[in-house]
mmCIF file of C-alpha atoms in Angstrom:
data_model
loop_
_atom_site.group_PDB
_atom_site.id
_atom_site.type_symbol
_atom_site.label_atom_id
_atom_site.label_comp_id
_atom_site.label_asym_id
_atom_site.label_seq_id
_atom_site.Cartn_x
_atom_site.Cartn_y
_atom_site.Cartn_z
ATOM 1 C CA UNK A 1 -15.310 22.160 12.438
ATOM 2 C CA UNK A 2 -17.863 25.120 11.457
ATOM 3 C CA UNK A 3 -18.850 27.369 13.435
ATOM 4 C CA UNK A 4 -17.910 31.451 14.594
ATOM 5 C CA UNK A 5 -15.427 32.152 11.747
ATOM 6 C CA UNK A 6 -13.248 33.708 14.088
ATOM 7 C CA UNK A 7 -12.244 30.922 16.096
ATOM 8 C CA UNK A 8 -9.969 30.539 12.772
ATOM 9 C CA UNK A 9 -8.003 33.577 13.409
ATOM 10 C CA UNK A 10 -4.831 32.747 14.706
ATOM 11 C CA UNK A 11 -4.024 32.578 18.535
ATOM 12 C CA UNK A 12 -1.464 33.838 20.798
ATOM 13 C CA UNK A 13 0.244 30.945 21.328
ATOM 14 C CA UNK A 14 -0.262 29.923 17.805
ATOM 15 C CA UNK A 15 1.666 33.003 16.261
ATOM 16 C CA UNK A 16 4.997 31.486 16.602
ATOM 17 C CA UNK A 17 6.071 27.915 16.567
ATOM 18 C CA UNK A 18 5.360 25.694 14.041
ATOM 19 C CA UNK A 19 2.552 22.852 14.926
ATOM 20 C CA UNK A 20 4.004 19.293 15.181
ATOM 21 C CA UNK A 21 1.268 18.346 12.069
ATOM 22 C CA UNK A 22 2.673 21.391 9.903
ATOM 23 C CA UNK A 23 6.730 19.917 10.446
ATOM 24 C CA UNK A 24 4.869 16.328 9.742
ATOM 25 C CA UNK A 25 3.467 17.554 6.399
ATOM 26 C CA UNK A 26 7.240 18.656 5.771
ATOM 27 C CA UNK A 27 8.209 15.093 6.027
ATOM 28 C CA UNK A 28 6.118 14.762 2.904
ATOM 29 C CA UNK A 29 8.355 16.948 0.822
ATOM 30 C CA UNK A 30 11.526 14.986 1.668
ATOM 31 C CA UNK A 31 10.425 12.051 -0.353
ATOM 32 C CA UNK A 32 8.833 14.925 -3.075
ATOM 33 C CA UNK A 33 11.973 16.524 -3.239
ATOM 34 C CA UNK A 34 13.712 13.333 -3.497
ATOM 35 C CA UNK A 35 11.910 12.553 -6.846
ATOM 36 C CA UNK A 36 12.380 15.515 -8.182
ATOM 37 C CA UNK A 37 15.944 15.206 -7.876
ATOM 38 C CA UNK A 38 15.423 11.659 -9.396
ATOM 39 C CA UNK A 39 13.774 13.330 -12.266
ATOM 40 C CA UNK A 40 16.126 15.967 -12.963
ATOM 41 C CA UNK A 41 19.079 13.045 -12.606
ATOM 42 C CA UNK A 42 17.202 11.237 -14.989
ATOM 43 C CA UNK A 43 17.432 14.278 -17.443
ATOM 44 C CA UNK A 44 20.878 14.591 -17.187
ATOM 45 C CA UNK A 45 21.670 11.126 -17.796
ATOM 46 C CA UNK A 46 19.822 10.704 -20.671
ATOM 47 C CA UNK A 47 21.228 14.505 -22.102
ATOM 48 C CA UNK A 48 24.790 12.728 -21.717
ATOM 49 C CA UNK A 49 26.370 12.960 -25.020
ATOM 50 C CA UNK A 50 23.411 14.896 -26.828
ATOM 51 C CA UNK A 51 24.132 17.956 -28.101
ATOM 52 C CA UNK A 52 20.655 18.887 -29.137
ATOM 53 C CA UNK A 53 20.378 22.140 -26.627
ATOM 54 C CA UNK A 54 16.605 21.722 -27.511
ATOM 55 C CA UNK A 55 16.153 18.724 -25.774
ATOM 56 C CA UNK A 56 18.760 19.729 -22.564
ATOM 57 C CA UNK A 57 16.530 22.774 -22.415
ATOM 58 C CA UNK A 58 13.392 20.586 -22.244
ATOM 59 C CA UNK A 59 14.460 18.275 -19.414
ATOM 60 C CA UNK A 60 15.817 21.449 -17.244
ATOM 61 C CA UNK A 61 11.944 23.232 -17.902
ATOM 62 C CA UNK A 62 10.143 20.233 -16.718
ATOM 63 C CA UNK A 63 12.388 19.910 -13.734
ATOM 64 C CA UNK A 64 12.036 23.578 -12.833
ATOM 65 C CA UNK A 65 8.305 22.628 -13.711
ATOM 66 C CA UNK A 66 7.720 20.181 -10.972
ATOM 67 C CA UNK A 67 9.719 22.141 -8.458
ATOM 68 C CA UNK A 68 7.728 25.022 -8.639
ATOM 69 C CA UNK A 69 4.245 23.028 -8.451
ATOM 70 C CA UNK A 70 5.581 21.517 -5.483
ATOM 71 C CA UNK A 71 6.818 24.774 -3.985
ATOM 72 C CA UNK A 72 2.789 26.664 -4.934
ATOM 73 C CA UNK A 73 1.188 23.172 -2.741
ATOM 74 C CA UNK A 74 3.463 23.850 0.044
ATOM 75 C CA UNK A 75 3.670 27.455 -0.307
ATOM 76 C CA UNK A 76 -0.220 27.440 -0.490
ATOM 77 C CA UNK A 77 -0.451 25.772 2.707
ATOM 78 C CA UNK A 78 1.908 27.271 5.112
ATOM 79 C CA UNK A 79 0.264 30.765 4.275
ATOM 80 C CA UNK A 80 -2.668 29.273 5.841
ATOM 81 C CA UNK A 81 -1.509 28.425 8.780
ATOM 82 C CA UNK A 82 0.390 31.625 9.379
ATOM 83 C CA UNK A 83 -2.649 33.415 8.609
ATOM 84 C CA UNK A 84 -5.374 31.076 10.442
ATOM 85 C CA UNK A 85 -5.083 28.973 13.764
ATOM 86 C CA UNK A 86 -2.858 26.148 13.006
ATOM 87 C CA UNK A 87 -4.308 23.968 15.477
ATOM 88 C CA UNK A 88 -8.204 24.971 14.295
ATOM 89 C CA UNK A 89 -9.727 21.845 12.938
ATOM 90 C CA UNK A 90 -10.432 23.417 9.581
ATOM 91 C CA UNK A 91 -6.847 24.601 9.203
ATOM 92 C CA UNK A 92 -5.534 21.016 10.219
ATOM 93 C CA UNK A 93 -8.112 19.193 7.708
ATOM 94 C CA UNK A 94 -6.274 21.294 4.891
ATOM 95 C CA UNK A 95 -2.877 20.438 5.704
ATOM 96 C CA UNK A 96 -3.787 16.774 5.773
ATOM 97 C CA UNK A 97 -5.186 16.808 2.933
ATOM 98 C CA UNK A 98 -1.833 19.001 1.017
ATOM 99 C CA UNK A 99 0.147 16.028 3.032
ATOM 100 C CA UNK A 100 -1.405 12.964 1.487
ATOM 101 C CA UNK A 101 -1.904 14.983 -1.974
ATOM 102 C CA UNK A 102 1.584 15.836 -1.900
ATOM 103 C CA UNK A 103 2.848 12.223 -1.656
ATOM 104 C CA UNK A 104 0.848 11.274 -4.082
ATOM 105 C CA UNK A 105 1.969 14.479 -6.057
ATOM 106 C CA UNK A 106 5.902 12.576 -5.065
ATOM 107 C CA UNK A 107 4.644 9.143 -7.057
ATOM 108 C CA UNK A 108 3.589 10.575 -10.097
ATOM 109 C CA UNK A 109 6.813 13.459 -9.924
ATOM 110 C CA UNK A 110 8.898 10.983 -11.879
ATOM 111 C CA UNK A 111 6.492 10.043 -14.442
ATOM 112 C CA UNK A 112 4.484 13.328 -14.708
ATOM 113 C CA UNK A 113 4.830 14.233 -18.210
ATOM 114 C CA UNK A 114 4.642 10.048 -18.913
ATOM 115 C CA UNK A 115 2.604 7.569 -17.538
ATOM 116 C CA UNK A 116 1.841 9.414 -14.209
ATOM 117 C CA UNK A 117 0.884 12.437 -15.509
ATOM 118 C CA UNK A 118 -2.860 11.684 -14.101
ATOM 119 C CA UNK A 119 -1.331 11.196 -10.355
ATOM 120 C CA UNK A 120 0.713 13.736 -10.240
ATOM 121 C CA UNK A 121 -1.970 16.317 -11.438
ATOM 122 C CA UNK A 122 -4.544 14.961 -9.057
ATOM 123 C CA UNK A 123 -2.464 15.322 -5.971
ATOM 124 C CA UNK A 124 -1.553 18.598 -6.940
ATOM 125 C CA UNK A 125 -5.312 19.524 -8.176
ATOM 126 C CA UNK A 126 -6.918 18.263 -4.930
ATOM 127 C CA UNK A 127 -4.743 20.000 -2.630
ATOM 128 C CA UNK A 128 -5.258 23.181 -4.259
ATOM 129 C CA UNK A 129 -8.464 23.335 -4.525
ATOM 130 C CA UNK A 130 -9.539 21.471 -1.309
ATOM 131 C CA UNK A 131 -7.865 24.762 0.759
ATOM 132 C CA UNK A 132 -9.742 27.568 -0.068
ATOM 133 C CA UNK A 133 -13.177 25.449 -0.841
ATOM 134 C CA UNK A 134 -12.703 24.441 3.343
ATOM 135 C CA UNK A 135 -11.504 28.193 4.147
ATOM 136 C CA UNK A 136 -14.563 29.867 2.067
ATOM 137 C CA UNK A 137 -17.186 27.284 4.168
ATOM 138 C CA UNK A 138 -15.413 27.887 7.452
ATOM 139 C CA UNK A 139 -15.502 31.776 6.824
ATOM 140 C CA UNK A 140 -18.514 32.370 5.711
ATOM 141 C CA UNK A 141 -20.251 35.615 7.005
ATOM 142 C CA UNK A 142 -17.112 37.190 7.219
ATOM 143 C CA UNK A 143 -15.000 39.334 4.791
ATOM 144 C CA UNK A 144 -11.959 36.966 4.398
ATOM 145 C CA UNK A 145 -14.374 34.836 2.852
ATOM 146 C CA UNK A 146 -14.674 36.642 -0.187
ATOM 147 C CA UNK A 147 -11.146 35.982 -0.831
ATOM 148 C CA UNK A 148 -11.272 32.490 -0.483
ATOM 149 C CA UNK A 149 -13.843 32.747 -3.130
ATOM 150 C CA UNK A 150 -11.856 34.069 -5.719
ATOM 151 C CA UNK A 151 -8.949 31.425 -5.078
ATOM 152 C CA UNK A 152 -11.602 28.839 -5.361
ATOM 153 C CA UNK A 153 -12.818 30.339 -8.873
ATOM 154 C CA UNK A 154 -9.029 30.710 -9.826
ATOM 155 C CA UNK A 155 -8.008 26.880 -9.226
ATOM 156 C CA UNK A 156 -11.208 25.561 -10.297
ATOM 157 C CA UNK A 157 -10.603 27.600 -13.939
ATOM 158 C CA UNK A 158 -6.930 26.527 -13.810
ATOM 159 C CA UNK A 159 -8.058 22.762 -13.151
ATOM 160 C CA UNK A 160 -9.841 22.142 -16.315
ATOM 161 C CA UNK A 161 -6.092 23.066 -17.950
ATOM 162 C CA UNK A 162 -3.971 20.414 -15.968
ATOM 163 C CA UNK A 163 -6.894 17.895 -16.776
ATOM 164 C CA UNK A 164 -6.942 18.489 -20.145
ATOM 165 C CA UNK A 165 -2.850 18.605 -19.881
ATOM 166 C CA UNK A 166 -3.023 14.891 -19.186
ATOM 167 C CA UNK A 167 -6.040 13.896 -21.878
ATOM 168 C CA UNK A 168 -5.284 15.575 -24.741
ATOM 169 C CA UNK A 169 -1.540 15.889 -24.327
ATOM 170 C CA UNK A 170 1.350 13.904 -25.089
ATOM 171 C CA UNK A 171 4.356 13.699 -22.700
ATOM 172 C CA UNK A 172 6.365 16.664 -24.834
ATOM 173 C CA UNK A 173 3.195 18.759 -25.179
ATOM 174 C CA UNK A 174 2.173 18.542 -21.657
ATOM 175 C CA UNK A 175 3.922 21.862 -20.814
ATOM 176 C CA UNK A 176 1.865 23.825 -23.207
ATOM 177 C CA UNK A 177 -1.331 23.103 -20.833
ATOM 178 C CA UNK A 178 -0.029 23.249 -17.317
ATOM 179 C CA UNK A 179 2.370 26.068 -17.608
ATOM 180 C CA UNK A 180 -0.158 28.926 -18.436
ATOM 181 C CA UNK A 181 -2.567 27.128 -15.685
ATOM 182 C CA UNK A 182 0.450 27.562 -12.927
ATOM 183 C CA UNK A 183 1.755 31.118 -14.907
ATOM 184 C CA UNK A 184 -1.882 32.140 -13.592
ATOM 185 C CA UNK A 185 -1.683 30.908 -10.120
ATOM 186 C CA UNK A 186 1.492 32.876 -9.601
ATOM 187 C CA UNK A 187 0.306 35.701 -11.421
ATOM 188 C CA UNK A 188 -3.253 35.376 -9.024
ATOM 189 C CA UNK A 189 -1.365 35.207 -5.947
ATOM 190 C CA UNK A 190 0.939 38.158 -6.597
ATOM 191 C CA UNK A 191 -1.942 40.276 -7.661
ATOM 192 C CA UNK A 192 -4.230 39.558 -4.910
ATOM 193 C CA UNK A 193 -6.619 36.956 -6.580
ATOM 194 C CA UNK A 194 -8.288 39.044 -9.790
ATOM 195 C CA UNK A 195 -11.390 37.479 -10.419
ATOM 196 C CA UNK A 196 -14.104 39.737 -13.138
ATOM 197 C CA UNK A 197 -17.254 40.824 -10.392
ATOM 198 C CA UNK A 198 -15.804 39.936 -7.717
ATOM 199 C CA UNK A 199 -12.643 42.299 -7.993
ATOM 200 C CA UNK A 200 -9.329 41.953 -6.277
ATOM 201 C CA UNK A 201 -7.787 42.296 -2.711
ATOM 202 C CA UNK A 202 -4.596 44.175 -1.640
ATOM 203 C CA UNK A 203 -1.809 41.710 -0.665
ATOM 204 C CA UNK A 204 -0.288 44.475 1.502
ATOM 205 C CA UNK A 205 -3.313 44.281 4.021
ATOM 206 C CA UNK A 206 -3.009 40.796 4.654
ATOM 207 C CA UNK A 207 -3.328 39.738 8.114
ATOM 208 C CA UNK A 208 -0.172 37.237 8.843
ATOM 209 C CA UNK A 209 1.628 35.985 11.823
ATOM 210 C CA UNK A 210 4.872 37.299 10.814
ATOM 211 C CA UNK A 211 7.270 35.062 12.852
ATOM 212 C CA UNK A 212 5.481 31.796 12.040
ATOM 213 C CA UNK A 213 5.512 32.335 8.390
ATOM 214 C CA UNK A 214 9.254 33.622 8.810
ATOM 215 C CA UNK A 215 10.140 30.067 10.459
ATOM 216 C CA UNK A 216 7.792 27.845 8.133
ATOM 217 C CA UNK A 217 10.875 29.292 4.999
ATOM 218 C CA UNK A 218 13.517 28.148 6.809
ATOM 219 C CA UNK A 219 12.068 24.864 7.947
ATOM 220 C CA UNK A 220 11.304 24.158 4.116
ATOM 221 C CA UNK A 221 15.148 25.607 3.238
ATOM 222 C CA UNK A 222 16.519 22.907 5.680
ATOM 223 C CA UNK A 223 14.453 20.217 4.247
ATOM 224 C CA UNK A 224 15.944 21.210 0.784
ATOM 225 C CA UNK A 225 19.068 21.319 2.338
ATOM 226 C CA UNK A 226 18.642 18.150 3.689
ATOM 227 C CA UNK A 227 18.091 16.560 0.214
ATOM 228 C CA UNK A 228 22.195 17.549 -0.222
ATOM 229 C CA UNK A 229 23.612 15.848 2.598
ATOM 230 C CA UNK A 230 21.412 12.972 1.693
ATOM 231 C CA UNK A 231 22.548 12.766 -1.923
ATOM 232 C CA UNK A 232 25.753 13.697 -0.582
ATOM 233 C CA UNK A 233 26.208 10.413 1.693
ATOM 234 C CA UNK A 234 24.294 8.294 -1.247
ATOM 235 C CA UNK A 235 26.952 9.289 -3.674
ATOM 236 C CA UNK A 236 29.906 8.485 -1.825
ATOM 237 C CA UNK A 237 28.548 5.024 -0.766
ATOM 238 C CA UNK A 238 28.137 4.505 -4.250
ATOM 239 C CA UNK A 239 31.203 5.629 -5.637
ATOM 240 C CA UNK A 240 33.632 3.876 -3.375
ATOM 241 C CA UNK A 241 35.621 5.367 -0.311
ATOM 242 C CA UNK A 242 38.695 6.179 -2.362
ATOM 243 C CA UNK A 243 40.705 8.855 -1.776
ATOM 244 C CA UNK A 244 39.066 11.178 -4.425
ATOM 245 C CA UNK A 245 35.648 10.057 -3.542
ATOM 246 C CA UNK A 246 36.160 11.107 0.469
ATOM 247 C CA UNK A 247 37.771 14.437 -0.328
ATOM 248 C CA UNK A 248 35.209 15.270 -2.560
ATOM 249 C CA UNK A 249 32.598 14.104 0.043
ATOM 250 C CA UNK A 250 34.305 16.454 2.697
ATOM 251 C CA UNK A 251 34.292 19.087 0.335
ATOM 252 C CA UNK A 252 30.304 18.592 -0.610
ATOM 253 C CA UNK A 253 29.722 18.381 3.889
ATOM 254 C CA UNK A 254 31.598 21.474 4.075
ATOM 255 C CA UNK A 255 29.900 23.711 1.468
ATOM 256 C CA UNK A 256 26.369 22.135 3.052
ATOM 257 C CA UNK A 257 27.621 23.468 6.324
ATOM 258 C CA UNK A 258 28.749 26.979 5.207
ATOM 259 C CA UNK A 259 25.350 27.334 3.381
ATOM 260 C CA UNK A 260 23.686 26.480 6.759
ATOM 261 C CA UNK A 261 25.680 28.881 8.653
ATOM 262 C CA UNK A 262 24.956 31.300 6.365
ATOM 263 C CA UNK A 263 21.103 31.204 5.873
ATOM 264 C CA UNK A 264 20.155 30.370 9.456
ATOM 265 C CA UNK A 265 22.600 32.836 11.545
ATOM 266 C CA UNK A 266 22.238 35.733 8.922
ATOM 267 C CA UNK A 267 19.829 35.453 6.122
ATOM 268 C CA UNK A 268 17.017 33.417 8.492
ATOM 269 C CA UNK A 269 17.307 35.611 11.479
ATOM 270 C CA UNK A 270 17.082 38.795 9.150
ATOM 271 C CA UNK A 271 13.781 37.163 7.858
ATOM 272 C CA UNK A 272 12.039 37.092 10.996
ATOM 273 C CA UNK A 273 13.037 39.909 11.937
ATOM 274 C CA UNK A 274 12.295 41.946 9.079
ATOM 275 C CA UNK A 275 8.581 40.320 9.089
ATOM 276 C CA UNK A 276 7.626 40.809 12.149
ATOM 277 C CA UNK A 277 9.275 44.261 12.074
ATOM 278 C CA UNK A 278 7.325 45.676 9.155
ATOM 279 C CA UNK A 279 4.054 47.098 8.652
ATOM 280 C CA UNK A 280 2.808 45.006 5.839
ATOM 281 C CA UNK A 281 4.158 42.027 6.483
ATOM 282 C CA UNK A 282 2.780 39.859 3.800
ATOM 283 C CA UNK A 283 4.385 42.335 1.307
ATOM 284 C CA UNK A 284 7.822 40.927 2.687
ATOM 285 C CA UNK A 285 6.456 37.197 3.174
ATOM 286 C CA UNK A 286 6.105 37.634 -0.712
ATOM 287 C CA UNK A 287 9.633 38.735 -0.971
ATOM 288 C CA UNK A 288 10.773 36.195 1.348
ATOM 289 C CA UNK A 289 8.650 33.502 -1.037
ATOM 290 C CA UNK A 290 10.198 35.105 -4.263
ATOM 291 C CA UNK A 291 13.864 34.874 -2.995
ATOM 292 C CA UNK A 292 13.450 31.039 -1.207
ATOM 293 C CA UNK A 293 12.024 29.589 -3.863
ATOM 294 C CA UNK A 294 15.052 30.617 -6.127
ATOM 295 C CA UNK A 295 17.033 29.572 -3.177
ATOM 296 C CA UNK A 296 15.667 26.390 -2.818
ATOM 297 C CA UNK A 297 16.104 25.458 -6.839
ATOM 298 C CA UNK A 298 19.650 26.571 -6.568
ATOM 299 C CA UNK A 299 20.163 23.970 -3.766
ATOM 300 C CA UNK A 300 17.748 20.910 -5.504
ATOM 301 C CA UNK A 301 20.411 22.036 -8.947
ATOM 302 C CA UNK A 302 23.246 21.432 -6.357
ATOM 303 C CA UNK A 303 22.151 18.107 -5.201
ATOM 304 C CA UNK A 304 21.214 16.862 -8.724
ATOM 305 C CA UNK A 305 24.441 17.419 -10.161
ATOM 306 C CA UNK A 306 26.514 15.714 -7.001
ATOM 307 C CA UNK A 307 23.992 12.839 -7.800
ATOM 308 C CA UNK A 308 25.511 12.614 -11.181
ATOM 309 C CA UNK A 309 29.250 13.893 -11.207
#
């Protein structure tokens, strides 16, 4: 697993297609995404018939909440392996270890600001911080190591806020301790990892395999699409195959299909393109991450209100 740090660089033949292990970890975020849809469901359903806009406003923050913890784990991850060998045993430890943390990140998703507030935040704790501790050992002696070292600083110092989110915290005060603490991950990761001593690095210079990364967004936008047609199909077995219930089930296919067409033979093409085509790519991969991840909570909003209509 150690060894010359640049066996992690990334290969030829490692610059393009995803791994089999990276669409496996995936698989993980289907059943994550699933809950979270569960949770925001279970928001609206118990907002039914309160008119407290307090409250509504509440149950939509935690939701957006645990979407965009899940979306900094997975994000997190398949930056690494567009920037290192995906098939290095180093690289492959980490995205084992983001796989089993983020199922267990999917139990406690539910019950995060209740009762599983302690699973959820050591899933998401553990894979975060288990990333760049492996990438700082694996790279040491070389430059890239350095910022490794200031991600590991950054999580560690954010840590010790989601812990204390879950002992000192109730379920509504929760939000007060692990909102700064992921505020400051973004924040970190857009500014190139700020640490005091150690100084910063330039996003724009960041080494990254262009075309993987470009394919890794719109393998994660068809697993959140897939999270429609699945609630789609649950509904209408639910609800009955009357004549309402199948047009509006042809209606829900149809829009999933046009929002497919769209993304993957104009908007996903254009991505790749565009990353591989520009001289900072990891500038654009930031872009790309920006506009995805508001894609991607348009289409789990989408799916959580077919659950409920």
């Amino acid at each position: 697993m150690l060894g010359d740090p640049r066996r992690l660089l990334p290969k030829g033949e490692s610059t393009g297609r995803a791994s089999f292990l990276e669409l496996f970890f995936d698989l993980a975020f289907v059943f994550a995404l699933t809950q979270v849809v569960s949770r925001g469901v279970d928001g609206l359903i118990r907002a039914r018939g309160v008119h407290d806009f307090g409250i509504n406003v509440v149950s939509a923050a935690k939701v957006i909440f645990l979407l965009l913890a899940l979306w900094a784990v997975w994000q997190g991850t398949a930056w690494t392996t567009s920037r290192y060998d995906p098939y290095h045993p180093t690289v492959q430890l980490v995205v084992l270890i983001a796989l089993v943390a983020s199922l267990v990140m999917g139990v406690g998703t539910l019950r995060a600001f209740g009762g599983a507030g302690a699973t959820f935040v050591a899933g998401y704790v553990i894979a975060q911080v288990s990333r760049p501790l492996l990438l700082a050992i694996a790279l040491r002696g070389d430059e890239r190591q350095r910022l490794k070292v200031r991600m590991l600083i950054t999580y560690a110092a954010t840590a010790v806020l989601w812990i204390l989110g879950v002992l000192l915290a109730g379920s509504g005060a929760r939000l007060f301790f692990w909102g700064p603490a992921l505020a400051i991950e973004y924040l970190a990761n857009r500014f190139g990892w700020p640490v005091p001593g150690l100084g910063r690095s330039a996003p724009a210079r960041w080494s990254i395999a262009g075309a993987h990364l470009a394919e890794r967004y719109q393998q994660f936008f068809l697993v959140a699409l897939g999270e429609v047609v699945l609630v789609t199909g649950l509904t209408y077995v639910s609800e009955g195959r009357s004549l309402a219930s199948t047009v509006a089930f042809a209606v829900a296919v149809g829009k999933s299909i046009l929002i497919w067409r769209i993304y993957f033979y104009r908007a996903g093409q254009i991505l790749a393109e565009a990353v591989q085509a520009s001289p900072t790519p990891a500038r654009i991969g930031q872009s790309a991450a920006d506009s995805h991840m508001i894609m991607i909570a348009g289409v789990i909003v989408r799916a959580t209100r077919l659950y409920v209509r």
